[in-house]
Amino acid sequence: MLLTLLTLLLSWLPSSAAPAPVPVSAGTATLASPLPDTLRRVGPDSLVQAQCPGLAQLRVGQVLFVGNHVTREVVLRAELDFAEGDTLAAATLARRLELNRRRLFNLQLFHQVLVTTSCRAGELTVLYSFQERWYTFPVPIFSLADRNFRSWLDRPDRWKRVDYGLHLVRRNFRGRNEQLLANLQLGFNRKYELFYEAPGYGRRRRLGFGAGYSYYRSHALDYATTGDQLRNLRQDDAFPIERQYATVGLRWRRTVQLLAALDASYHREQVSDSVLYYNPRYFLNGPRREYLEFALTTTLNRRNTFAYPLSGQYAQLQVGYRSFLDGRTPGSLTVRGRYARYVPLGGPFYYAVGATGQLRVARSLAYPDNRALGYELLVRGYDAYVVEGRRLGLLQQGLSLRLLDLGRVRLNGLQSSRFNNIPLAFYLNTFADVGYVGQRHVPATNRLPNRLLASAGIGLHLVTYYDWVFTLEYARTREQQGGLFFRTQFPI
């Protein structure tokens, strides 16, 4: 799949494609060598110093925006840490403007953000210019009805385990960075969903709102774990699992880098009698359950870019509580924390390290509530396995070499500026992962709980526009099992 995509992209290139020059704004100096859009090194603001020499403090007279045809100005101003009338130190002006430019870029609404400054009689004019993305995406659904590609490939009925339909996303709805999402999915898994997300209202964009509804049912359900692999029940003429939930929540947003969310949701789930035949304790008490879930999430995201970070740091803390409505099933508390650090080592080398920890507290847990590694979190190379447990720790690190940066490549035959300039960058990556899942009572057939999991490997990463990241990795585990894996996101 990755090779097909590369062939398609390269077929559109001009015969003498060369890296596009990195634009330099009038008020910010950058290095001559091509660097990612959000990893430019700023130098002294020579133009401003020449226009307003000898001044230690400069007053912001105007802040102007150009190119935001859809995005409203109030969204942009809410990200800046200065406004008209503020006084800025001349010595740190270039760095401060660049940090604000990164904030605007990481709204993920623009292909490119540039900043230009001019000074007259000690008064600054700051101009931010944008190239907006396309915001409406009707995307056909054709996906695999399994946890990952390796799990799907191991199934003998793999071609019946596909989903199809339409995934519709409207980003930057009303020009206010709101998002509408709808799913109409048929096939092996049926899914009908509608979600609305508003990161912030008002002039300062501090308080936001989210709401949604989801209905899901499937012809198959993983009902147990044996030999560290999922046991699957398939019913071609019935649906062993039916699940629906509704959610509402509040958002507090200091900037795009500091967020908090408080969500409350109602869940109703039901399994067929066949599921209870194979696993009578699947839901602990009967074939159906209802519960309320409350979740608080705080996120500090100071990465240079959110899609493929090369510098900065990321921290997130999640606390969730489930209260079951049948009066018999005990409630459960889940705490998960994550921290990641991204360090430019000089030249084309970059280092990343990330750590995740999770703890669940409950008198007893239903089978689907006891997931640990192999689902959202993964020790690379163990893609074919899952590990259940209440406690987990995961450490991932990688060293990347910027192998090839084509800058922005113009595609022949496309007139729209939202699509005809594609950034293409390739990174060679080596990595090592270590994980551990703690569990009190482990079935005799499962070997991976309470055992240190470790792997290492090498990969090729492709970073392109609309925050798409494609990775092709070879990983080998401490059990001397190896494999080639394709993923569609930055792994750390």
Tab-separated table of N, CA, C and O in Angstrom, residues 336-441:
chain	number	residue	atom	x	y	z
A	336	ARG	N	-4.695	7.052	33.501
A	336	ARG	CA	-3.650	6.850	32.492
A	336	ARG	C	-2.864	8.141	32.316
A	336	ARG	O	-3.454	9.224	32.193
A	337	GLY	N	-1.555	8.031	32.316
A	337	GLY	CA	-0.685	9.186	32.094
A	337	GLY	C	0.299	8.908	30.979
A	337	GLY	O	0.742	7.764	30.788
A	338	ARG	N	0.634	9.954	30.250
A	338	ARG	CA	1.578	9.805	29.138
A	338	ARG	C	2.472	11.038	29.068
A	338	ARG	O	2.013	12.175	29.270
A	339	TYR	N	3.753	10.816	28.806
A	339	TYR	CA	4.703	11.918	28.594
A	339	TYR	C	5.642	11.535	27.458
A	339	TYR	O	6.109	10.388	27.376
A	340	ALA	N	5.905	12.499	26.572
A	340	ALA	CA	6.818	12.270	25.450
A	340	ALA	C	7.693	13.498	25.265
A	340	ALA	O	7.258	14.632	25.470
A	341	ARG	N	8.930	13.255	24.855
A	341	ARG	CA	9.910	14.320	24.636
A	341	ARG	C	10.548	14.117	23.267
A	341	ARG	O	10.894	12.991	22.886
A	342	TYR	N	10.711	15.220	22.530
A	342	TYR	CA	11.262	15.194	21.180
A	342	TYR	C	12.442	16.158	21.124
A	342	TYR	O	12.303	17.347	21.451
A	343	VAL	N	13.611	15.631	20.701
A	343	VAL	CA	14.848	16.402	20.814
A	343	VAL	C	15.568	16.428	19.472
A	343	VAL	O	15.970	15.363	18.967
A	344	PRO	N	15.770	17.604	18.858
A	344	PRO	CA	16.651	17.692	17.689
A	344	PRO	C	18.106	17.520	18.141
A	344	PRO	O	18.571	18.202	19.047
A	345	LEU	N	18.828	16.611	17.526
A	345	LEU	CA	20.197	16.322	17.920
A	345	LEU	C	21.223	17.091	17.109
A	345	LEU	O	22.426	16.985	17.359
A	346	GLY	N	20.759	17.847	16.153
A	346	GLY	CA	21.681	18.571	15.279
A	346	GLY	C	21.695	17.939	13.901
A	346	GLY	O	21.688	16.700	13.771
A	347	GLY	N	21.715	18.789	12.886
A	347	GLY	CA	21.706	18.279	11.523
A	347	GLY	C	20.402	17.550	11.236
A	347	GLY	O	19.320	17.989	11.639
A	348	PRO	N	20.468	16.392	10.588
A	348	PRO	CA	19.242	15.684	10.217
A	348	PRO	C	18.786	14.652	11.241
A	348	PRO	O	17.929	13.826	10.924
A	349	PHE	N	19.344	14.669	12.475
A	349	PHE	CA	19.041	13.627	13.449
A	349	PHE	C	18.079	14.144	14.521
A	349	PHE	O	18.220	15.266	15.011
A	350	TYR	N	17.130	13.264	14.896
A	350	TYR	CA	16.122	13.616	15.890
A	350	TYR	C	15.869	12.402	16.788
A	350	TYR	O	15.865	11.261	16.329
A	351	TYR	N	15.641	12.675	18.071
A	351	TYR	CA	15.399	11.618	19.050
A	351	TYR	C	14.038	11.836	19.698
A	351	TYR	O	13.649	12.978	19.984
A	352	ALA	N	13.301	10.745	19.929
A	352	ALA	CA	12.001	10.811	20.584
A	352	ALA	C	11.899	9.708	21.616
A	352	ALA	O	12.351	8.577	21.386
A	353	VAL	N	11.304	10.025	22.761
A	353	VAL	CA	11.078	9.030	23.799
A	353	VAL	C	9.714	9.308	24.425
A	353	VAL	O	9.336	10.466	24.637
A	354	GLY	N	8.963	8.263	24.676
A	354	GLY	CA	7.641	8.408	25.262
A	354	GLY	C	7.371	7.318	26.281
A	354	GLY	O	7.772	6.162	26.103
A	355	ALA	N	6.679	7.673	27.376
A	355	ALA	CA	6.344	6.718	28.431
A	355	ALA	C	4.860	6.837	28.750
A	355	ALA	O	4.309	7.943	28.830
A	356	THR	N	4.202	5.691	28.937
A	356	THR	CA	2.781	5.634	29.265
A	356	THR	C	2.580	4.677	30.427
A	356	THR	O	3.171	3.591	30.464
A	357	GLY	N	1.747	5.076	31.381
A	357	GLY	CA	1.390	4.216	32.493
A	357	GLY	C	-0.113	4.203	32.696
A	357	GLY	O	-0.792	5.212	32.444
A	358	GLN	N	-0.651	3.077	33.132
A	358	GLN	CA	-2.095	2.960	33.333
A	358	GLN	C	-2.380	2.083	34.542
A	358	GLN	O	-1.715	1.081	34.772
A	359	LEU	N	-3.419	2.459	35.297
A	359	LEU	CA	-3.841	1.698	36.468
A	359	LEU	C	-5.364	1.676	36.511
A	359	LEU	O	-6.017	2.718	36.364
A	360	ARG	N	-5.928	0.464	36.703
A	360	ARG	CA	-7.371	0.317	36.887
A	360	ARG	C	-7.626	-0.199	38.303
A	360	ARG	O	-6.954	-1.122	38.774
A	361	VAL	N	-8.649	0.376	38.950
A	361	VAL	CA	-9.005	-0.007	40.312
A	361	VAL	C	-10.467	-0.429	40.312
A	361	VAL	O	-11.350	0.361	39.960
A	362	ALA	N	-10.729	-1.685	40.679
A	362	ALA	CA	-12.099	-2.213	40.763
A	362	ALA	C	-12.061	-3.538	41.499
A	362	ALA	O	-11.052	-4.249	41.484
A	363	ARG	N	-13.187	-3.888	42.144
A	363	ARG	CA	-13.253	-5.190	42.807
A	363	ARG	C	-13.212	-6.314	41.784
A	363	ARG	O	-12.610	-7.360	42.017
A	364	SER	N	-13.840	-6.114	40.647
A	364	SER	CA	-13.791	-7.084	39.553
A	364	SER	C	-14.064	-6.338	38.251
A	364	SER	O	-14.716	-5.293	38.242
A	365	LEU	N	-13.531	-6.884	37.156
A	365	LEU	CA	-13.643	-6.244	35.857
A	365	LEU	C	-14.226	-7.221	34.846
A	365	LEU	O	-13.856	-8.406	34.819
A	366	ALA	N	-15.127	-6.715	34.008
A	366	ALA	CA	-15.628	-7.502	32.891
A	366	ALA	C	-14.518	-7.677	31.855
A	366	ALA	O	-13.565	-6.884	31.796
A	367	TYR	N	-14.641	-8.692	31.026
A	367	TYR	CA	-13.585	-8.984	30.052
A	367	TYR	C	-13.262	-7.786	29.154
A	367	TYR	O	-12.084	-7.452	28.986
A	368	PRO	N	-14.249	-7.081	28.558
A	368	PRO	CA	-13.886	-5.978	27.664
A	368	PRO	C	-13.316	-4.759	28.381
A	368	PRO	O	-12.812	-3.843	27.719
A	369	ASP	N	-13.362	-4.727	29.706
A	369	ASP	CA	-12.837	-3.581	30.461
A	369	ASP	C	-11.416	-3.808	30.959
A	369	ASP	O	-10.856	-2.944	31.634
A	370	ASN	N	-10.828	-4.943	30.632
A	370	ASN	CA	-9.527	-5.314	31.184
A	370	ASN	C	-8.419	-5.220	30.133
A	370	ASN	O	-7.377	-5.835	30.272
A	371	ARG	N	-8.620	-4.447	29.086
A	371	ARG	CA	-7.649	-4.374	28.003
A	371	ARG	C	-6.422	-3.564	28.420
A	371	ARG	O	-6.530	-2.580	29.134
A	372	ALA	N	-5.278	-3.997	27.915
A	372	ALA	CA	-4.024	-3.284	28.191
A	372	ALA	C	-3.261	-3.065	26.889
A	372	ALA	O	-3.554	-2.133	26.141
A	373	LEU	N	-2.300	-3.928	26.568
A	373	LEU	CA	-1.497	-3.757	25.362
A	373	LEU	C	-2.082	-4.558	24.195
A	373	LEU	O	-2.691	-5.605	24.384
A	374	GLY	N	-1.868	-4.031	22.988
A	374	GLY	CA	-2.352	-4.694	21.788
A	374	GLY	C	-3.575	-4.038	21.198
A	374	GLY	O	-4.041	-4.456	20.132
A	375	TYR	N	-4.103	-3.013	21.858
A	375	TYR	CA	-5.280	-2.299	21.377
A	375	TYR	C	-4.849	-0.876	20.988
A	375	TYR	O	-4.265	-0.659	19.952
A	376	GLU	N	-5.135	0.092	21.838
A	376	GLU	CA	-4.665	1.460	21.563
A	376	GLU	C	-3.158	1.570	21.768
A	376	GLU	O	-2.489	2.339	21.067
A	377	LEU	N	-2.630	0.866	22.745
A	377	LEU	CA	-1.209	0.887	23.056
A	377	LEU	C	-0.572	-0.418	22.599
A	377	LEU	O	-1.198	-1.483	22.676
A	378	LEU	N	0.702	-0.320	22.165
A	378	LEU	CA	1.316	-1.483	21.538
A	378	LEU	C	2.827	-1.445	21.707
A	378	LEU	O	3.454	-0.393	21.541
A	379	VAL	N	3.397	-2.588	22.067
A	379	VAL	CA	4.832	-2.798	21.904
A	379	VAL	C	5.016	-3.300	20.479
A	379	VAL	O	4.538	-4.387	20.126
A	380	ARG	N	5.663	-2.482	19.659
A	380	ARG	CA	5.750	-2.817	18.240
A	380	ARG	C	6.404	-4.182	18.027
A	380	ARG	O	7.393	-4.508	18.672
A	381	GLY	N	5.837	-4.953	17.113
A	381	GLY	CA	6.282	-6.316	16.879
A	381	GLY	C	5.361	-7.352	17.484
A	381	GLY	O	5.317	-8.504	17.020
A	382	TYR	N	4.585	-6.970	18.510
A	382	TYR	CA	3.615	-7.872	19.131
A	382	TYR	C	2.211	-7.632	18.565
A	382	TYR	O	1.209	-7.825	19.264
A	383	ASP	N	2.121	-7.227	17.318
A	383	ASP	CA	0.838	-6.865	16.720
A	383	ASP	C	-0.150	-8.022	16.712
A	383	ASP	O	-1.368	-7.807	16.710
A	384	ALA	N	0.320	-9.243	16.660
A	384	ALA	CA	-0.577	-10.402	16.598
A	384	ALA	C	-1.112	-10.802	17.963
A	384	ALA	O	-1.949	-11.706	18.047
A	385	TYR	N	-0.677	-10.117	19.042
A	385	TYR	CA	-1.022	-10.532	20.397
A	385	TYR	C	-1.720	-9.405	21.153
A	385	TYR	O	-1.590	-8.224	20.812
A	386	VAL	N	-2.443	-9.807	22.192
A	386	VAL	CA	-3.048	-8.849	23.116
A	386	VAL	C	-2.702	-9.276	24.534
A	386	VAL	O	-2.445	-10.463	24.801
A	387	VAL	N	-2.693	-8.297	25.431
A	387	VAL	CA	-2.368	-8.568	26.832
A	387	VAL	C	-3.401	-7.863	27.691
A	387	VAL	O	-3.603	-6.653	27.564
A	388	GLU	N	-4.064	-8.635	28.560
A	388	GLU	CA	-5.031	-8.066	29.494
A	388	GLU	C	-4.377	-7.831	30.841
A	388	GLU	O	-3.493	-8.595	31.257
A	389	GLY	N	-4.829	-6.787	31.531
A	389	GLY	CA	-4.283	-6.529	32.857
A	389	GLY	C	-4.697	-5.171	33.374
A	389	GLY	O	-5.092	-4.286	32.614
A	390	ARG	N	-4.587	-4.993	34.687
A	390	ARG	CA	-4.996	-3.732	35.322
A	390	ARG	C	-3.890	-2.697	35.323
A	390	ARG	O	-4.161	-1.509	35.372
A	391	ARG	N	-2.628	-3.129	35.293
A	391	ARG	CA	-1.510	-2.199	35.354
A	391	ARG	C	-0.643	-2.382	34.123
A	391	ARG	O	-0.339	-3.526	33.733
A	392	LEU	N	-0.238	-1.260	33.546
A	392	LEU	CA	0.659	-1.370	32.399
A	392	LEU	C	1.662	-0.235	32.408
A	392	LEU	O	1.396	0.864	32.922
A	393	GLY	N	2.818	-0.506	31.824
A	393	GLY	CA	3.835	0.499	31.579
A	393	GLY	C	4.397	0.284	30.187
A	393	GLY	O	4.586	-0.869	29.753
A	394	LEU	N	4.639	1.365	29.487
A	394	LEU	CA	5.146	1.277	28.117
A	394	LEU	C	6.174	2.376	27.906
A	394	LEU	O	5.913	3.551	28.180
A	395	LEU	N	7.353	1.991	27.425
A	395	LEU	CA	8.417	2.935	27.095
A	395	LEU	C	8.803	2.724	25.637
A	395	LEU	O	9.138	1.607	25.234
A	396	GLN	N	8.755	3.811	24.841
A	396	GLN	CA	9.113	3.750	23.432
A	396	GLN	C	10.140	4.836	23.132
A	396	GLN	O	10.042	5.955	23.649
A	397	GLN	N	11.123	4.517	22.311
A	397	GLN	CA	12.092	5.508	21.897
A	397	GLN	C	12.522	5.235	20.461
A	397	GLN	O	12.456	4.096	19.982
A	398	GLY	N	12.926	6.310	19.795
A	398	GLY	CA	13.335	6.171	18.407
A	398	GLY	C	14.334	7.248	18.014
A	398	GLY	O	14.329	8.360	18.556
A	399	LEU	N	15.193	6.907	17.077
A	399	LEU	CA	16.172	7.828	16.510
A	399	LEU	C	15.890	7.942	15.018
A	399	LEU	O	15.868	6.935	14.304
A	400	SER	N	15.651	9.173	14.553
A	400	SER	CA	15.263	9.393	13.167
A	400	SER	C	16.329	10.186	12.421
A	400	SER	O	16.950	11.103	12.975
A	401	LEU	N	16.501	9.832	11.172
A	401	LEU	CA	17.379	10.546	10.256
A	401	LEU	C	16.519	11.094	9.122
A	401	LEU	O	15.791	10.331	8.465
A	402	ARG	N	16.572	12.439	8.927
A	402	ARG	CA	15.833	13.026	7.802
A	402	ARG	C	16.542	12.607	6.520
A	402	ARG	O	17.561	13.159	6.139
A	403	LEU	N	15.961	11.622	5.861
A	403	LEU	CA	16.597	10.989	4.719
A	403	LEU	C	16.477	11.835	3.461
A	403	LEU	O	17.432	12.008	2.708
A	404	LEU	N	15.278	12.371	3.244
A	404	LEU	CA	15.016	13.135	2.019
A	404	LEU	C	13.882	14.089	2.282
A	404	LEU	O	12.820	13.691	2.765
A	405	ASP	N	14.096	15.359	1.996
A	405	ASP	CA	13.063	16.370	2.151
A	405	ASP	C	12.902	17.076	0.809
A	405	ASP	O	13.769	17.845	0.395
A	406	LEU	N	11.798	16.793	0.131
A	406	LEU	CA	11.547	17.397	-1.177
A	406	LEU	C	10.882	18.759	-1.073
A	406	LEU	O	10.510	19.329	-2.099
A	407	GLY	N	10.701	19.246	0.153
A	407	GLY	CA	10.028	20.522	0.310
A	407	GLY	C	8.585	20.418	-0.148
A	407	GLY	O	7.903	19.423	0.072
A	408	ARG	N	8.117	21.445	-0.826
A	408	ARG	CA	6.754	21.439	-1.361
A	408	ARG	C	6.816	21.180	-2.859
A	408	ARG	O	7.353	21.984	-3.610
A	409	VAL	N	6.256	20.045	-3.266
A	409	VAL	CA	6.291	19.620	-4.656
A	409	VAL	C	4.978	19.988	-5.327
A	409	VAL	O	3.903	19.661	-4.820
A	410	ARG	N	5.076	20.662	-6.437
A	410	ARG	CA	3.878	21.080	-7.170
A	410	ARG	C	3.446	19.978	-8.126
A	410	ARG	O	4.245	19.447	-8.887
A	411	LEU	N	2.153	19.635	-8.049
A	411	LEU	CA	1.598	18.596	-8.909
A	411	LEU	C	1.090	19.211	-10.201
A	411	LEU	O	0.357	20.202	-10.185
A	412	ASN	N	1.454	18.624	-11.315
A	412	ASN	CA	0.969	19.086	-12.603
A	412	ASN	C	-0.506	18.741	-12.773
A	412	ASN	O	-0.962	17.675	-12.389
A	413	GLY	N	-1.253	19.651	-13.335
A	413	GLY	CA	-2.643	19.385	-13.673
A	413	GLY	C	-3.641	19.751	-12.607
A	413	GLY	O	-4.849	19.674	-12.847
A	414	LEU	N	-3.199	20.135	-11.405
A	414	LEU	CA	-4.115	20.547	-10.344
A	414	LEU	C	-3.972	22.047	-10.124
A	414	LEU	O	-2.880	22.543	-9.888
A	415	GLN	N	-5.105	22.772	-10.171
A	415	GLN	CA	-5.066	24.219	-10.052
A	415	GLN	C	-5.229	24.701	-8.615
A	415	GLN	O	-4.762	25.765	-8.253
A	416	SER	N	-5.924	23.916	-7.779
A	416	SER	CA	-6.221	24.356	-6.425
A	416	SER	C	-4.955	24.358	-5.576
A	416	SER	O	-4.236	23.360	-5.488
A	417	SER	N	-4.690	25.479	-4.916
A	417	SER	CA	-3.516	25.583	-4.047
A	417	SER	C	-3.657	24.735	-2.799
A	417	SER	O	-2.690	24.491	-2.091
A	418	ARG	N	-4.886	24.264	-2.510
A	418	ARG	CA	-5.087	23.412	-1.345
A	418	ARG	C	-4.579	21.999	-1.574
A	418	ARG	O	-4.428	21.233	-0.643
A	419	PHE	N	-4.357	21.625	-2.846
A	419	PHE	CA	-3.963	20.252	-3.150
A	419	PHE	C	-2.707	20.141	-4.004
A	419	PHE	O	-2.075	19.094	-4.024
A	420	ASN	N	-2.338	21.195	-4.743
A	420	ASN	CA	-1.278	21.017	-5.740
A	420	ASN	C	0.123	21.262	-5.194
A	420	ASN	O	1.091	21.174	-5.939
A	421	ASN	N	0.269	21.588	-3.920
A	421	ASN	CA	1.586	21.719	-3.306
A	421	ASN	C	1.688	20.727	-2.155
A	421	ASN	O	1.099	20.933	-1.096
A	422	ILE	N	2.420	19.648	-2.383
A	422	ILE	CA	2.476	18.570	-1.412
A	422	ILE	C	3.847	18.542	-0.742
A	422	ILE	O	4.860	18.383	-1.423
A	423	PRO	N	3.895	18.678	0.590
A	423	PRO	CA	5.171	18.467	1.277
A	423	PRO	C	5.467	16.976	1.348
A	423	PRO	O	4.601	16.169	1.689
A	424	LEU	N	6.693	16.614	1.011
A	424	LEU	CA	7.108	15.215	1.063
A	424	LEU	C	8.432	15.134	1.819
A	424	LEU	O	9.417	15.735	1.415
A	425	ALA	N	8.425	14.389	2.911
A	425	ALA	CA	9.648	14.193	3.682
A	425	ALA	C	9.733	12.731	4.101
A	425	ALA	O	8.725	12.129	4.500
A	426	PHE	N	10.935	12.164	4.000
A	426	PHE	CA	11.171	10.772	4.354
A	426	PHE	C	12.167	10.722	5.513
A	426	PHE	O	13.184	11.426	5.501
A	427	TYR	N	11.867	9.881	6.496
A	427	TYR	CA	12.739	9.701	7.651
A	427	TYR	C	13.062	8.215	7.814
A	427	TYR	O	12.167	7.358	7.709
A	428	LEU	N	14.322	7.929	8.058
A	428	LEU	CA	14.741	6.584	8.423
A	428	LEU	C	14.784	6.524	9.944
A	428	LEU	O	15.408	7.368	10.586
A	429	ASN	N	14.134	5.517	10.514
A	429	ASN	CA	13.931	5.478	11.958
A	429	ASN	C	14.349	4.127	12.526
A	429	ASN	O	14.024	3.079	11.965
A	430	THR	N	15.105	4.155	13.609
A	430	THR	CA	15.358	2.949	14.391
A	430	THR	C	14.690	3.124	15.752
A	430	THR	O	14.649	4.238	16.286
A	431	PHE	N	14.178	2.045	16.311
A	431	PHE	CA	13.388	2.173	17.527
A	431	PHE	C	13.583	0.971	18.441
A	431	PHE	O	14.052	-0.094	18.025
A	432	ALA	N	13.200	1.177	19.697
A	432	ALA	CA	13.187	0.107	20.701
A	432	ALA	C	12.024	0.376	21.646
A	432	ALA	O	11.841	1.509	22.106
A	433	ASP	N	11.219	-0.657	21.924
A	433	ASP	CA	10.061	-0.561	22.812
A	433	ASP	C	10.199	-1.555	23.951
A	433	ASP	O	10.726	-2.664	23.773
A	434	VAL	N	9.703	-1.158	25.124
A	434	VAL	CA	9.643	-2.047	26.282
A	434	VAL	C	8.274	-1.848	26.934
A	434	VAL	O	7.829	-0.713	27.129
A	435	GLY	N	7.615	-2.954	27.264
A	435	GLY	CA	6.310	-2.869	27.902
A	435	GLY	C	6.114	-3.943	28.949
A	435	GLY	O	6.775	-4.990	28.925
A	436	TYR	N	5.190	-3.670	29.871
A	436	TYR	CA	4.897	-4.632	30.941
A	436	TYR	C	3.439	-4.467	31.341
A	436	TYR	O	2.940	-3.342	31.482
A	437	VAL	N	2.749	-5.601	31.540
A	437	VAL	CA	1.372	-5.610	32.013
A	437	VAL	C	1.303	-6.469	33.262
A	437	VAL	O	1.723	-7.635	33.243
A	438	GLY	N	0.783	-5.904	34.340
A	438	GLY	CA	0.634	-6.644	35.591
A	438	GLY	C	-0.796	-7.117	35.767
A	438	GLY	O	-1.745	-6.338	35.614
A	439	GLN	N	-0.959	-8.392	36.109
A	439	GLN	CA	-2.280	-8.984	36.295
A	439	GLN	C	-2.185	-10.056	37.367
A	439	GLN	O	-1.249	-10.872	37.387
A	440	ARG	N	-3.160	-10.073	38.295
A	440	ARG	CA	-3.117	-11.037	39.401
A	440	ARG	C	-3.386	-12.458	38.932
A	440	ARG	O	-2.603	-13.368	39.174
A	441	HIS	N	-4.525	-12.652	38.294
A	441	HIS	CA	-4.939	-13.998	37.904
A	441	HIS	C	-4.848	-14.109	36.392
A	441	HIS	O	-5.567	-13.437	35.658
